[in-house]
CSV table of C-alpha atoms and ligand atoms in Angstrom, one decimal:
chain,number,residue,atom,x,y,z
E,15,MET,CA,235.9,192.6,54.5
E,16,CYS,CA,235.4,194.1,58.0
E,17,SER,CA,232.0,195.4,58.9
E,18,LEU,CA,231.3,199.1,59.1
E,19,SER,CA,228.1,198.8,61.1
E,20,ASN,CA,228.0,201.4,63.9
E,21,LYS,CA,231.4,202.8,62.8
E,22,ARG,CA,231.5,206.6,63.1
E,23,ILE,CA,233.3,208.0,60.1
E,24,ILE,CA,234.1,211.6,59.2
E,25,VAL,CA,234.5,212.0,55.5
E,26,GLY,CA,236.9,215.0,55.0
E,27,VAL,CA,236.6,216.6,51.6
E,28,THR,CA,239.3,218.9,50.3
E,29,GLY,CA,239.4,221.1,47.1
E,30,GLY,CA,240.0,218.9,44.1
E,31,ILE,CA,238.0,217.8,41.0
E,32,ALA,CA,237.6,214.4,42.6
E,33,ALA,CA,235.4,216.0,45.3
E,34,TYR,CA,232.3,214.9,43.3
E,35,LYS,CA,233.2,211.3,44.1
E,36,SER,CA,233.0,212.0,47.8
E,37,ALA,CA,229.3,212.0,47.5
E,38,GLU,CA,229.4,208.4,46.4
E,39,ILE,CA,231.8,207.5,49.2
E,40,VAL,CA,229.4,208.9,51.7
E,41,ARG,CA,226.5,207.0,50.3
E,42,ARG,CA,228.4,203.7,50.1
E,43,LEU,CA,229.7,204.0,53.6
E,44,GLN,CA,226.1,204.5,54.9
E,45,ASP,CA,225.0,201.5,52.8
E,46,ARG,CA,227.6,199.5,54.8
E,47,GLY,CA,226.1,200.6,58.1
E,48,ALA,CA,228.5,203.5,59.0
E,49,ASP,CA,227.4,206.7,60.7
E,50,VAL,CA,228.8,209.4,58.6
E,51,ARG,CA,229.5,213.2,59.1
E,52,VAL,CA,231.0,215.4,56.4
E,53,VAL,CA,233.7,218.1,56.9
E,54,MET,CA,234.6,220.2,53.9
E,55,THR,CA,237.5,222.7,53.4
E,56,PRO,CA,236.6,226.1,51.8
E,57,GLY,CA,238.4,224.8,48.7
E,58,ALA,CA,236.1,221.7,48.5
E,59,GLU,CA,233.0,223.9,48.5
E,60,GLU,CA,234.2,225.4,45.1
E,61,PHE,CA,233.8,221.9,43.6
E,62,ILE,CA,230.8,220.4,45.4
E,63,ARG,CA,228.0,222.1,47.3
E,64,PRO,CA,227.7,221.4,51.0
E,65,LEU,CA,223.9,221.0,50.4
E,66,THR,CA,224.6,217.9,48.3
E,67,MET,CA,226.7,216.4,51.1
E,68,GLN,CA,224.2,217.4,53.7
E,69,ALA,CA,221.3,215.8,51.8
E,70,LEU,CA,223.3,212.6,51.3
E,71,SER,CA,224.7,212.3,54.9
E,72,GLY,CA,221.5,213.5,56.5
E,73,TYR,CA,223.5,215.9,58.8
E,74,PRO,CA,224.7,219.5,58.4
E,75,VAL,CA,228.1,219.7,56.8
E,76,HIS,CA,230.8,221.1,59.0
E,77,SER,CA,233.2,223.6,57.4
E,78,GLY,CA,234.0,226.7,59.4
E,79,LEU,CA,236.5,226.5,62.2
E,80,LEU,CA,235.0,229.7,63.8
E,81,ASP,CA,231.3,228.8,63.2
E,82,GLU,CA,229.6,229.7,66.5
E,83,LYS,CA,226.4,227.7,65.6
E,84,ALA,CA,228.4,224.6,64.6
E,85,GLU,CA,230.6,224.8,67.7
E,86,ALA,CA,227.4,225.1,69.9
E,87,GLY,CA,226.3,221.8,68.3
E,88,MET,CA,229.0,219.2,67.9
E,89,GLY,CA,232.2,221.4,68.3
E,90,HIS,CA,235.3,220.5,66.4
E,91,ILE,CA,237.0,218.7,69.4
E,92,GLU,CA,233.9,216.8,70.1
E,93,LEU,CA,233.6,215.8,66.4
E,94,ALA,CA,237.3,214.7,66.5
E,95,ARG,CA,236.6,212.6,69.5
E,96,TRP,CA,233.4,211.2,68.1
E,97,ALA,CA,235.0,209.6,65.1
E,98,ASP,CA,236.4,206.0,64.7
E,99,LEU,CA,237.9,206.9,61.4
E,100,LEU,CA,238.8,210.2,59.6
E,101,LEU,CA,238.7,209.5,55.9
E,102,ILE,CA,240.0,212.4,53.8
E,103,ALA,CA,239.0,211.8,50.2
E,104,PRO,CA,240.1,213.5,48.1
E,105,ALA,CA,243.2,214.7,49.8
E,106,THR,CA,245.0,217.4,47.8
E,107,ALA,CA,248.8,218.0,47.8
E,108,ASP,CA,248.2,221.2,49.7
E,109,PHE,CA,246.1,219.5,52.4
E,110,MET,CA,248.6,216.7,52.9
E,111,ALA,CA,251.3,219.3,53.4
E,112,THR,CA,249.1,221.0,56.0
E,113,MET,CA,248.8,217.7,57.8
E,114,VAL,CA,252.5,217.1,57.7
E,115,HIS,CA,253.2,220.5,59.2
E,116,GLY,CA,250.5,220.2,61.9
E,117,LYS,CA,248.8,223.4,60.9
E,118,ALA,CA,245.2,223.9,62.1
E,119,ASP,CA,244.1,226.6,59.6
E,120,SER,CA,240.8,224.9,58.7
E,121,LEU,CA,238.2,222.8,60.6
E,122,LEU,CA,239.4,219.7,58.9
E,123,ALA,CA,243.0,220.3,59.7
E,124,ALA,CA,242.1,221.0,63.3
E,125,ILE,CA,240.1,217.7,63.5
E,126,TYR,CA,243.0,215.8,62.0
E,127,LEU,CA,245.3,217.1,64.8
E,128,ALA,CA,242.8,216.5,67.6
E,129,THR,CA,241.4,213.1,66.6
E,130,PRO,CA,242.4,209.9,68.3
E,131,ALA,CA,240.7,208.0,65.4
E,132,LEU,CA,242.2,206.0,62.6
E,133,VAL,CA,243.1,208.3,59.7
E,134,ALA,CA,243.2,207.5,56.0
E,135,VAL,CA,243.8,209.8,53.0
E,136,ALA,CA,243.0,209.2,49.3
E,137,PRO,CA,245.4,211.5,47.5
E,138,ALA,CA,244.2,213.3,44.3
E,139,MET,CA,246.3,215.6,42.2
E,140,ASN,CA,248.0,216.1,38.9
E,141,GLN,CA,250.6,213.5,38.1
E,142,GLY,CA,253.4,216.0,38.1
E,143,MET,CA,252.4,217.2,41.5
E,144,TRP,CA,252.2,213.7,42.8
E,145,ARG,CA,255.7,212.8,41.4
E,146,HIS,CA,257.3,215.9,43.0
E,147,PRO,CA,259.7,214.9,45.8
E,148,ALA,CA,257.9,217.3,48.2
E,149,SER,CA,254.6,215.4,47.7
E,150,LEU,CA,256.2,212.0,47.9
E,151,ASP,CA,258.1,213.1,51.1
E,152,ASN,CA,254.8,214.2,52.7
E,153,VAL,CA,253.1,211.0,51.9
E,154,GLU,CA,256.0,209.1,53.4
E,155,LYS,CA,255.9,211.2,56.5
E,156,LEU,CA,252.1,210.7,56.9
E,157,SER,CA,252.5,207.0,56.4
E,158,GLN,CA,255.2,206.8,59.1
E,159,ARG,CA,252.8,208.6,61.5
E,160,GLY,CA,250.3,205.8,60.9
E,161,VAL,CA,248.1,207.5,58.3
E,162,THR,CA,246.8,204.9,55.8
E,163,ILE,CA,247.4,206.1,52.2
E,164,ILE,CA,244.8,204.8,49.8
E,165,GLY,CA,246.0,205.1,46.1
E,166,PRO,CA,246.4,207.1,44.1
E,167,ASP,CA,245.2,205.5,40.9
E,168,SER,CA,246.9,206.0,37.6
E,169,GLY,CA,245.4,206.9,34.2
E,170,ILE,CA,244.0,209.8,32.3
E,171,GLN,CA,243.5,212.9,34.5
E,172,ALA,CA,241.0,215.7,34.4
E,173,CYS,CA,243.7,218.1,33.2
E,174,GLY,CA,244.5,215.8,30.2
E,175,ASP,CA,247.7,214.4,31.6
E,176,THR,CA,248.2,210.6,32.1
E,177,GLY,CA,249.9,209.1,35.1
E,178,PRO,CA,249.5,208.5,38.8
E,179,GLY,CA,247.5,210.9,40.9
E,180,ARG,CA,243.9,210.2,40.2
E,181,MET,CA,241.8,209.5,43.3
E,182,GLU,CA,241.1,205.8,43.8
E,183,GLN,CA,237.7,204.5,42.9
E,184,PRO,CA,235.1,204.7,45.8
E,185,ASP,CA,234.8,200.9,46.0
E,186,THR,CA,238.5,200.5,46.6
E,187,ILE,CA,238.6,203.4,49.1
E,188,ILE,CA,235.8,201.8,51.1
E,189,GLU,CA,237.3,198.3,51.0
E,190,GLN,CA,240.7,199.6,52.2
E,191,ALA,CA,239.1,201.9,54.8
E,192,SER,CA,237.0,199.0,56.3
E,193,GLY,CA,240.1,196.8,56.3
E,194,MET,CA,241.7,199.3,58.7
E,195,PHE,CA,239.4,198.1,61.5
E,196,SER,CA,240.5,194.5,61.0
E,197,THR,CA,243.6,194.0,63.1
E,198,GLY,CA,243.8,190.1,63.1
E,199,LEU,CA,245.2,190.4,66.7
E,200,LEU,CA,242.9,187.7,68.0
E,201,GLN,CA,242.4,185.7,64.8
E,202,GLY,CA,240.7,182.4,65.6
E,203,LYS,CA,240.5,183.0,69.3
E,204,LYS,CA,237.3,182.5,71.2
E,205,VAL,CA,236.3,185.5,73.3
E,206,VAL,CA,233.4,185.5,75.7
E,207,ILE,CA,232.1,188.9,76.9
E,208,THR,CA,229.4,189.7,79.5
E,209,ALA,CA,227.6,193.0,79.1
E,210,GLY,CA,224.8,195.1,80.4
E,211,PRO,CA,222.9,194.9,83.7
E,212,THR,CA,221.2,192.0,85.2
E,213,ARG,CA,217.6,192.3,86.5
E,214,GLU,CA,216.5,190.6,89.7
E,215,ALA,CA,212.8,190.2,89.9
E,216,LEU,CA,210.8,191.2,93.0
E,217,ASP,CA,207.4,190.2,91.8
E,218,PRO,CA,205.8,189.8,88.3
E,219,VAL,CA,206.0,193.6,87.8
E,220,ARG,CA,209.1,194.9,89.5
E,221,TYR,CA,212.8,194.2,89.6
E,222,ILE,CA,216.1,195.8,90.8
E,223,SER,CA,218.8,196.6,88.4
E,224,ASN,CA,221.4,199.3,87.6
E,225,HIS,CA,222.4,201.9,85.0
E,226,SER,CA,224.5,199.8,82.7
E,227,SER,CA,223.6,200.4,79.1
E,228,GLY,CA,225.8,197.7,77.6
E,229,LYS,CA,227.7,200.2,75.5
E,230,MET,CA,231.1,199.2,76.9
E,231,GLY,CA,230.6,195.5,76.5
E,232,TYR,CA,229.1,195.8,73.0
E,233,ALA,CA,231.9,198.1,71.8
E,234,LEU,CA,234.4,195.5,73.1
E,235,ALA,CA,232.5,192.7,71.3
E,236,THR,CA,232.8,194.7,68.0
E,237,ALA,CA,236.5,195.4,68.6
E,238,ALA,CA,237.2,191.7,69.4
E,239,ALA,CA,235.3,190.6,66.2
E,240,ASP,CA,237.3,193.2,64.2
E,241,ALA,CA,240.4,191.6,65.6
E,242,GLY,CA,239.3,188.3,64.1
E,243,ALA,CA,238.0,186.6,67.3
E,244,ASP,CA,234.9,184.4,67.5
E,245,VAL,CA,232.9,186.4,69.9
E,246,ILE,CA,230.1,185.3,72.2
E,247,LEU,CA,228.3,188.2,73.8
E,248,ILE,CA,226.2,187.3,76.9
E,249,SER,CA,224.0,190.3,77.5
E,250,GLY,CA,221.5,191.5,80.1
E,251,PRO,CA,218.6,193.6,78.9
E,252,VAL,CA,219.8,196.6,76.8
E,253,ASN,CA,218.6,198.7,73.9
E,254,LEU,CA,221.5,198.1,71.5
E,255,LEU,CA,221.8,196.3,68.2
E,256,VAL,CA,223.8,193.1,68.4
E,257,PRO,CA,227.2,193.8,66.7
E,258,ASP,CA,227.8,192.0,63.4
E,259,ARG,CA,229.6,188.7,63.5
E,260,CYS,CA,229.0,188.1,67.3
E,261,GLN,CA,227.0,185.3,68.7
E,262,HIS,CA,224.5,186.8,71.1
E,263,ILE,CA,223.0,185.1,74.2
E,264,SER,CA,220.3,187.1,75.9
E,265,VAL,CA,219.9,186.7,79.7
E,266,VAL,CA,218.0,188.5,82.4
E,267,SER,CA,219.2,187.6,85.9
E,268,ALA,CA,222.6,186.9,87.4
E,269,ASN,CA,221.8,183.3,87.6
E,270,ASP,CA,221.0,183.1,83.9
E,271,MET,CA,224.3,184.9,83.2
E,272,LEU,CA,226.2,182.5,85.3
E,273,VAL,CA,224.8,179.4,83.6
E,274,ALA,CA,225.5,180.9,80.1
E,275,SER,CA,229.0,182.0,81.2
E,276,LEU,CA,230.0,178.7,82.6
E,277,GLU,CA,228.9,176.9,79.4
E,278,CYS,CA,230.5,179.3,77.0
E,279,ALA,CA,233.8,179.6,78.9
E,280,LYS,CA,234.5,175.9,78.6
E,281,THR,CA,236.3,176.5,75.3
E,282,ALA,CA,237.1,180.2,75.7
E,283,ASP,CA,240.6,181.6,75.3
E,284,ILE,CA,239.6,185.0,76.8
E,285,PHE,CA,236.7,186.0,79.1
E,286,ILE,CA,235.9,189.6,79.6
E,287,ALA,CA,233.3,190.7,82.2
E,288,THR,CA,231.9,194.2,81.6
E,289,ALA,CA,228.5,193.3,83.0
E,290,ALA,CA,227.2,195.1,86.0
E,291,VAL,CA,225.8,192.1,87.7
E,292,ALA,CA,223.3,192.8,90.5
E,293,ASP,CA,225.1,191.8,93.7
E,294,TYR,CA,221.9,190.8,95.5
E,295,ARG,CA,218.5,189.2,94.6
E,296,ALA,CA,215.3,188.8,96.5
E,297,VAL,CA,215.3,185.7,98.8
E,298,SER,CA,211.9,184.9,97.3
E,299,ILE,CA,210.1,186.4,94.3
E,300,SER,CA,206.5,187.2,95.1
E,301,GLU,CA,204.2,185.2,92.9
E,302,ASN,CA,201.7,188.1,92.8
E,303,LYS,CA,202.2,191.8,92.5
E,304,ILE,CA,203.3,193.2,95.9
E,305,LYS,CA,200.6,195.5,97.3
E,306,SER,CA,201.5,199.1,97.9
E,307,ASP,CA,199.4,199.6,101.0
E,308,ASP,CA,202.2,199.4,103.5
E,309,LYS,CA,204.2,202.6,104.4
E,310,VAL,CA,207.4,200.6,104.6
E,311,LEU,CA,208.2,197.6,102.5
E,312,THR,CA,210.8,195.1,103.7
E,313,ILE,CA,212.4,192.7,101.2
E,314,ASN,CA,215.1,190.3,102.2
E,315,PHE,CA,218.0,190.0,99.7
E,316,GLU,CA,220.7,187.3,99.3
E,317,LYS,CA,224.0,187.4,97.6
E,318,ASN,CA,224.1,186.5,93.9
E,319,PRO,CA,226.9,184.2,92.7
E,320,ASP,CA,230.1,185.9,91.7
E,321,ILE,CA,230.1,185.0,88.0
E,322,ILE,CA,233.7,185.9,87.0
E,323,ARG,CA,235.1,184.4,90.1
E,324,THR,CA,233.2,181.1,89.5
E,325,VAL,CA,234.3,181.1,85.8
E,326,ALA,CA,237.9,181.8,86.7
E,327,ALA,CA,237.9,178.9,89.2
E,328,ALA,CA,236.3,176.5,86.8
E,329,HIS,CA,238.2,177.3,83.6
E,330,LYS,CA,241.8,178.1,84.7
E,331,SER,CA,243.1,178.2,81.1
E,332,ALA,CA,241.0,181.2,80.0
E,333,PHE,CA,242.6,184.7,80.2
E,334,MET,CA,240.3,186.4,82.6
E,335,VAL,CA,239.7,190.2,82.5
E,336,GLY,CA,237.3,191.9,84.9
E,337,PHE,CA,236.0,195.5,85.2
E,338,ALA,CA,235.8,197.2,88.6
E,339,ALA,CA,233.2,199.9,88.9
E,340,GLU,CA,234.2,202.0,91.8
E,341,SER,CA,233.3,205.5,93.1
E,342,THR,CA,236.1,206.0,95.7
E,343,ASP,CA,239.7,204.8,96.0
E,344,VAL,CA,239.2,203.3,92.5
E,345,GLU,CA,242.6,201.7,91.9
E,346,ASN,CA,243.0,200.2,95.4
E,347,TYR,CA,239.5,198.5,95.3
E,348,ALA,CA,240.2,197.3,91.7
E,349,LYS,CA,243.5,195.7,92.9
E,350,GLY,CA,241.6,194.0,95.6
E,351,LYS,CA,239.2,192.5,93.1
E,352,LEU,CA,242.0,191.4,90.8
E,353,LYS,CA,243.3,189.2,93.7
E,354,THR,CA,240.1,188.0,95.3
E,355,LYS,CA,238.5,187.0,92.0
E,356,ALA,CA,241.9,185.5,90.7
E,357,LEU,CA,241.9,187.4,87.5
E,358,ASP,CA,244.7,188.0,85.0
E,359,ALA,CA,243.8,191.7,84.7
E,360,ILE,CA,241.2,194.2,85.9
E,361,ILE,CA,240.0,197.4,84.3
E,362,ALA,CA,239.3,200.1,86.9
E,363,ASN,CA,236.4,202.3,86.0
E,364,ASP,CA,235.6,205.5,88.1
E,365,ILE,CA,231.8,205.5,88.0
E,366,SER,CA,231.5,208.7,90.1
E,367,ARG,CA,231.9,210.8,87.0
E,368,SER,CA,228.9,211.5,84.8
E,369,ASP,CA,231.0,212.0,81.6
E,370,ILE,CA,232.4,208.4,81.6
E,371,GLY,CA,231.3,204.9,82.8
E,372,PHE,CA,227.6,204.1,83.0
E,373,ASN,CA,225.6,204.9,79.9
E,374,SER,CA,228.0,207.4,78.4
E,375,ASP,CA,229.6,207.2,75.0
E,376,ASP,CA,233.1,207.8,76.4
E,377,ASN,CA,235.1,206.1,79.1
E,378,GLU,CA,238.5,206.5,80.9
E,379,VAL,CA,239.9,203.5,82.6
E,380,SER,CA,243.1,202.0,84.2
E,381,TRP,CA,244.4,198.6,83.2
E,382,ILE,CA,245.9,196.8,86.2
E,383,ASP,CA,247.6,193.4,86.1
E,384,ALA,CA,250.3,191.7,88.3
E,385,ASP,CA,253.1,193.7,86.8
E,386,SER,CA,251.7,196.8,85.2
E,387,SER,CA,249.2,199.7,85.5
E,388,ILE,CA,248.3,201.7,82.5
E,389,THR,CA,245.8,204.6,82.2
E,390,PHE,CA,243.7,204.9,79.1
E,391,SER,CA,242.7,208.5,79.0
E,392,LYS,CA,239.1,209.6,78.1
E,393,ARG,CA,238.1,208.5,74.6
E,394,SER,CA,235.0,207.0,72.9
E,395,LYS,CA,234.1,203.5,74.1
E,396,ALA,CA,234.7,202.3,70.5
E,397,GLN,CA,238.2,203.7,70.4
E,398,LEU,CA,238.9,202.5,74.0
E,399,SER,CA,237.7,199.0,73.1
E,400,ARG,CA,240.2,198.8,70.2
E,401,ASP,CA,243.0,199.9,72.5
E,402,LEU,CA,241.9,197.5,75.2
E,403,ILE,CA,241.6,194.6,72.8
E,404,ALA,CA,245.2,195.3,71.6
E,405,GLN,CA,246.3,195.3,75.2
E,406,ILE,CA,244.5,192.1,76.0
E,407,ALA,CA,245.9,190.4,72.8
E,408,GLY,CA,249.4,191.5,73.7
E,409,LYS,CA,249.1,190.1,77.3
E,410,TYR,CA,247.4,186.9,76.1
E,411,ASN,CA,250.1,186.3,73.5
E,412,ASP,CA,252.8,186.9,76.1
E,413,GLN,CA,251.4,184.0,78.2
E,414,HIS,CA,250.8,181.6,75.3
J,8,PMT,O1,227.3,199.3,80.3
J,8,PMT,P1,227.8,200.7,80.2
J,8,PMT,O2,226.7,201.7,80.4
J,8,PMT,O3,228.6,201.0,79.0
J,8,PMT,O4,228.8,201.0,81.5
J,8,PMT,C1,230.0,200.3,81.5
J,8,PMT,C2,230.3,199.8,83.0
J,8,PMT,C3,230.5,201.0,83.9
J,8,PMT,C4,229.2,198.9,83.5
J,8,PMT,C5,231.6,199.0,82.9
J,8,PMT,O5,232.7,199.7,82.3
J,8,PMT,C6,232.1,198.4,84.2
J,8,PMT,O6,232.7,199.0,85.0
J,8,PMT,N1,231.6,197.1,84.5
J,8,PMT,C7,231.8,196.5,85.8
J,8,PMT,C8,230.5,196.7,86.6
J,8,PMT,C9,230.6,196.0,87.9
J,8,PMT,O7,229.7,195.3,88.3
J,8,PMT,O8,231.7,196.1,88.6
J,8,PMT,P2,232.0,195.4,90.0
J,8,PMT,O9,233.2,196.2,90.5
J,8,PMT,O10,230.8,195.3,90.9
J,8,PMT,O11,232.4,193.9,89.7
J,8,PMT,C10,233.8,193.5,89.4
J,8,PMT,C11,233.8,192.5,88.3
J,8,PMT,O12,233.1,191.3,88.8
J,8,PMT,C12,233.1,192.8,87.0
J,8,PMT,O13,233.8,192.3,86.0
J,8,PMT,C13,231.7,192.2,87.1
J,8,PMT,O14,231.2,191.8,85.8
J,8,PMT,C14,232.0,190.9,87.9
J,8,PMT,N2,230.9,190.5,88.8
J,8,PMT,C15,230.4,191.2,89.7
J,8,PMT,C16,229.4,190.7,90.5
J,8,PMT,C17,229.0,189.4,90.3
J,8,PMT,N3,228.0,188.9,91.1
J,8,PMT,N4,229.5,188.7,89.4
J,8,PMT,C18,230.5,189.2,88.6
J,8,PMT,O15,230.9,188.5,87.7
């Protein structure tokens, strides 16, 4: 089963008797490491109190589309963008019809329309309602649009009827929802990813570095592991938890990163360099703390090795993907790096914007290779990573 650690999940609750089981779903998702928010329709609040869901999730429950206070916090579009998965359980016949018709008459319906996340529904209704051609037609349409349908289960229903329409058991829902993250696109492939900044020491106290948080590289490592790859994450100093199922090598300087990269790339199928490697290091590191008496301090720097270029030259069989962090003429400079570093693809990242790139949760990039250029519009780094891993897997498989 795929890991749910660090996955952001919105549990959408609509108005059916099975709503009481949503509380258990929230708890179990959290037990599996997911970060959960709850959105309830007005109908759901007739069956289970928002306070219960708030106490369980640890966050205020979102329900009103026109709630000024909620919109001032995480507004509905932000919430839609935040999620990796929208799991609607229970999903009533009425709510699925709303989804099919693209209506945005509740907060949950608006989030469904706006979200780039994976979507799953666990239908729950009377067996007659489930069997009605209109319901079956709606389920079919949702499925064709990429919504995962979990269940329903069959058996005795709350109304006394027997038949299909009961919401699936929480365990089954969670198992199937977590399986949605597992694409198998890179099953058995070895993927090496560099992430975070490097630090170049000046003396025992000081160093030069940059603003890389590691978020992009760590999200890519998670997405690659979800795709079935054996992942080695070579990381400079960051404050992030190592993603499940990834081998982690901690490094500090560009030289350390080069040594680890050359070693790990020997058997790599794919090498992805998100790391913001310091381009220069001090010619000599002072043994003692540099005194601060002088008005002007001069330190001589020398060029660090180009890690991805060295790896590309040494291991020609690996599919090499670089990132280009640029603040002007982004695509042109990225194309230059694609050539000079002899890469298979480069991902151009405009780092002049504060809402994407360094240290933000979102990113927007352009994929550039010898015969294509694709823009991936702004989305969460988690979502972007899934899309980029699908892109990389497609290109890798074309070549092999
Ligand atoms: O870590 P986050 O806060 O999430 O931010 C993500 C990011 C902005 C760091 C990331 O998306 C990104 O753009 N990474 C590339 C950073 C960078 O150093 O770009 P560059 O244009 O200087 O380098 C081009 C490529 O060469 C990169 O793949 C880089 O890893 C590699 N490189 C650079 C210098 C060097 N000495 N060795 C290298 O391998």
